[in-house]
Short mmCIF file of N, CA and C and ligand atoms in Angstrom, two decimals:
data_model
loop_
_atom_site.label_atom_id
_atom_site.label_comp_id
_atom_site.label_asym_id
_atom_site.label_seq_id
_atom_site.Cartn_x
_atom_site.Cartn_y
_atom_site.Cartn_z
N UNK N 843 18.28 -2.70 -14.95
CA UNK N 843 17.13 -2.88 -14.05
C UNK N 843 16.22 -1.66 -14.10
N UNK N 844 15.12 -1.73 -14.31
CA UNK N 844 13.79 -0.74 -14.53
C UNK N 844 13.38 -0.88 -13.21
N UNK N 845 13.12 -1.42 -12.16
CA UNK N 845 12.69 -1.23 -10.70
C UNK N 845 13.08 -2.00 -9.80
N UNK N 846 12.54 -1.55 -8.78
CA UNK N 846 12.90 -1.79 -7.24
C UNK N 846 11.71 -2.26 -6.43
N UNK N 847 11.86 -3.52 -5.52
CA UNK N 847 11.01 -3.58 -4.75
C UNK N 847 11.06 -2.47 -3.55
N UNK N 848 10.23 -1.93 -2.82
CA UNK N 848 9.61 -0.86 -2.05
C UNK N 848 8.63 -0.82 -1.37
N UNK N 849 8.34 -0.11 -0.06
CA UNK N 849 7.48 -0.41 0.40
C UNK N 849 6.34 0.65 -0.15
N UNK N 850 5.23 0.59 -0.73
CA UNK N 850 4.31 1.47 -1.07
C UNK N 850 4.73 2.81 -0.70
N UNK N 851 4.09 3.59 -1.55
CA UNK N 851 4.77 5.16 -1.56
C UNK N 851 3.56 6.15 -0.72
N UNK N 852 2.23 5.29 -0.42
CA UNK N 852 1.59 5.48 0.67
C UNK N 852 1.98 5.52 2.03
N UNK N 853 2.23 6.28 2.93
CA UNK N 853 2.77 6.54 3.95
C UNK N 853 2.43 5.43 5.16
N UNK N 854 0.84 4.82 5.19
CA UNK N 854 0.51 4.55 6.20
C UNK N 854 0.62 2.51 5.48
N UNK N 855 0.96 2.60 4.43
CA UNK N 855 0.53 1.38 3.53
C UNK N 855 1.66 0.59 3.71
N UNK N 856 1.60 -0.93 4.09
CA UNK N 856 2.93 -1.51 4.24
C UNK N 856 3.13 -2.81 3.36
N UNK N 857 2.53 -2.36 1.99
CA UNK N 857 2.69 -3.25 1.30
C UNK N 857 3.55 -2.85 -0.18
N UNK N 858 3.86 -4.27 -0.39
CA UNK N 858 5.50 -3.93 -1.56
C UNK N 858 5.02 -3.23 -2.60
N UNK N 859 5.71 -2.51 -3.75
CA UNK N 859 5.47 -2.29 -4.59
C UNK N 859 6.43 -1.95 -5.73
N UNK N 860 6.80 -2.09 -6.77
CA UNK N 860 7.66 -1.88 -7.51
C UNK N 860 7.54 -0.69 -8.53
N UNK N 861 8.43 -0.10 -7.92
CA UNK N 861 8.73 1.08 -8.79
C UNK N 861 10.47 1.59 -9.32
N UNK N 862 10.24 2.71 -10.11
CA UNK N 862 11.42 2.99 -10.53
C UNK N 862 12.34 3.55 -9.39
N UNK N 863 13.67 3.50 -9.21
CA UNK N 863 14.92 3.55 -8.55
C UNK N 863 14.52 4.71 -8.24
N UNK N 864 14.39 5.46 -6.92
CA UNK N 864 14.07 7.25 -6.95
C UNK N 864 13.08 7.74 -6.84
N UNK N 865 11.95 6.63 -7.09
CA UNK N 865 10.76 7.65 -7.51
C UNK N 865 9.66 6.84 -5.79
N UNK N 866 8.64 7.12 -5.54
CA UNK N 866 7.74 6.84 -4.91
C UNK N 866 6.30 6.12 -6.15
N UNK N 867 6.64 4.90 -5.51
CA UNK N 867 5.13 4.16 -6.45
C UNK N 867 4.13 3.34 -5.51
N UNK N 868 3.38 3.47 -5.76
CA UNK N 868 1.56 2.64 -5.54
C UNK N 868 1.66 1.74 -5.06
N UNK N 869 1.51 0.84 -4.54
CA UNK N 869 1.42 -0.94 -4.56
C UNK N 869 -0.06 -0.81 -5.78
N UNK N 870 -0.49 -2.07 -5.73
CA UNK N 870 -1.46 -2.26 -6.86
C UNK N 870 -2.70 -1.93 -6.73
N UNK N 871 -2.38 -2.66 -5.01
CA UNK N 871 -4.34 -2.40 -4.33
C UNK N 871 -4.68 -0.74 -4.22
N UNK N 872 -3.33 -0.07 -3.77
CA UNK N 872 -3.32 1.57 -3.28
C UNK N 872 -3.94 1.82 -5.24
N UNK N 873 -2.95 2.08 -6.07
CA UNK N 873 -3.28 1.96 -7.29
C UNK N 873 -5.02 2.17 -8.15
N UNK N 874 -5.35 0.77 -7.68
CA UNK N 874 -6.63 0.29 -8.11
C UNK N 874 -7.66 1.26 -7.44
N UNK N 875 -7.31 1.71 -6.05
CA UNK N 875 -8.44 2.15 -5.12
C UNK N 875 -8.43 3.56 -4.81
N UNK N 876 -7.50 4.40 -5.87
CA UNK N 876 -6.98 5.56 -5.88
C UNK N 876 -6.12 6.33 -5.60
N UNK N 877 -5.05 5.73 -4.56
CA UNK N 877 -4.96 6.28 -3.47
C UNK N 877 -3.87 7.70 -4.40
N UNK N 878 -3.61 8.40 -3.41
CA UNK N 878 -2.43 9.76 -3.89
C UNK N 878 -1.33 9.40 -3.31
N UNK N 879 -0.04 9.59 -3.88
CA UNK N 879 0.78 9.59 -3.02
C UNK N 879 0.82 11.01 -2.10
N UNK N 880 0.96 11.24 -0.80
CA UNK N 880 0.95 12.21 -0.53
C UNK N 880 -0.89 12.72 0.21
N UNK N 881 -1.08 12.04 -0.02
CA UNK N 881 -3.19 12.79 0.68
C UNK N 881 -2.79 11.16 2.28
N UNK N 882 -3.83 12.54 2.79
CA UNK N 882 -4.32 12.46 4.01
C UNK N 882 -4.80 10.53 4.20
N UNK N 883 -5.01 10.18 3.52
CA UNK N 883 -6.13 8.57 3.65
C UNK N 883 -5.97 7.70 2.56
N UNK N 884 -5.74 6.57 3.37
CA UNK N 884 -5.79 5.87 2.13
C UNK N 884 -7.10 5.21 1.45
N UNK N 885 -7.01 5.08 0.52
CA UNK N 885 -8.43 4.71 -0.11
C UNK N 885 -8.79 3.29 -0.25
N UNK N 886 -8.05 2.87 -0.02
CA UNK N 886 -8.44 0.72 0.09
C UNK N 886 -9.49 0.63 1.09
N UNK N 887 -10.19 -0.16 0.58
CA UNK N 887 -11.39 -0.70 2.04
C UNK N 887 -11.01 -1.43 2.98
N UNK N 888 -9.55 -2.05 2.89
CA UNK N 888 -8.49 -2.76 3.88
C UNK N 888 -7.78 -2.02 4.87
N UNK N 889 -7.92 -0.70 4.31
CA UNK N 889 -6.56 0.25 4.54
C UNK N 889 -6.39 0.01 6.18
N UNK N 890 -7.23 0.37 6.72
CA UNK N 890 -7.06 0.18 8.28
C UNK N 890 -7.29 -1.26 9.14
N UNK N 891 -7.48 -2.07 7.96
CA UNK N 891 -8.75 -2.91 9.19
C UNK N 891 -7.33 -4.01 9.61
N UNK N 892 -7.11 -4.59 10.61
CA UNK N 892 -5.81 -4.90 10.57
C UNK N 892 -6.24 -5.83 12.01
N UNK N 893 -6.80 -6.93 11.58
CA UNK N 893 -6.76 -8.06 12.74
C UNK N 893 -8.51 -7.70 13.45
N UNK N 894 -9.26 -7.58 12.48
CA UNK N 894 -10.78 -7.10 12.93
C UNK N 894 -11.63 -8.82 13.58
N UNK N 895 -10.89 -9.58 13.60
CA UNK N 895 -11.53 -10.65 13.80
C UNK N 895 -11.41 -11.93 12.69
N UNK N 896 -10.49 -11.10 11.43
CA UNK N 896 -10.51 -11.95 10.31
C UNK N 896 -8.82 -12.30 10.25
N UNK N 897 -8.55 -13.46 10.21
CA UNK N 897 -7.34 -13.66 10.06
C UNK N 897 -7.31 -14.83 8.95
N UNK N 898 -6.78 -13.84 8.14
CA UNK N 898 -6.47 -14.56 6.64
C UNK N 898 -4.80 -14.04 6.54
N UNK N 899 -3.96 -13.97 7.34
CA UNK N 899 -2.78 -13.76 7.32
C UNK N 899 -2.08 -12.75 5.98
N UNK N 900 -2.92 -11.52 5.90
CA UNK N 900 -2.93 -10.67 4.49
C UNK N 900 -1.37 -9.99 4.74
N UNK N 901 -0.32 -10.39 5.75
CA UNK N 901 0.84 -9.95 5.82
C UNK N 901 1.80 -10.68 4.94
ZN1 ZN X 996 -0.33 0.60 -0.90
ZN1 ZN X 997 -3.53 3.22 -0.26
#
């Protein structure tokens, strides 16, 4: 087995991501949108917005 499901290696990010056994990895969107593991913010334009009036059930 080469990876593990996980929850993003973004602190504030609660979405899955697969990485190697040990290590801290991205989800795709964190990934795509820069994010660091480890910095202050996340960089998705989603990152915070969490029930703004739009419910597309993104959980
Ligand atoms: Zn993420
Ligand atoms: Zn992120």
């Amino acid at each position: 087995m080469s990876g593990e499901y996980q929850f993003c290696g973004y602190g504030d990010c609660f979405d899955i991501a697969v990485g190697m056994v040990g290590t801290r990895s991205l989800c795709g969107l964190c990934d795509e949108a820069g994010c660091v593991i480890g910095d202050s913010e996340c960089q998705r334009e989603d990152a915070y917005d969490h029930g703004r009036g739009d419910e597309h059930g993104t959980r």
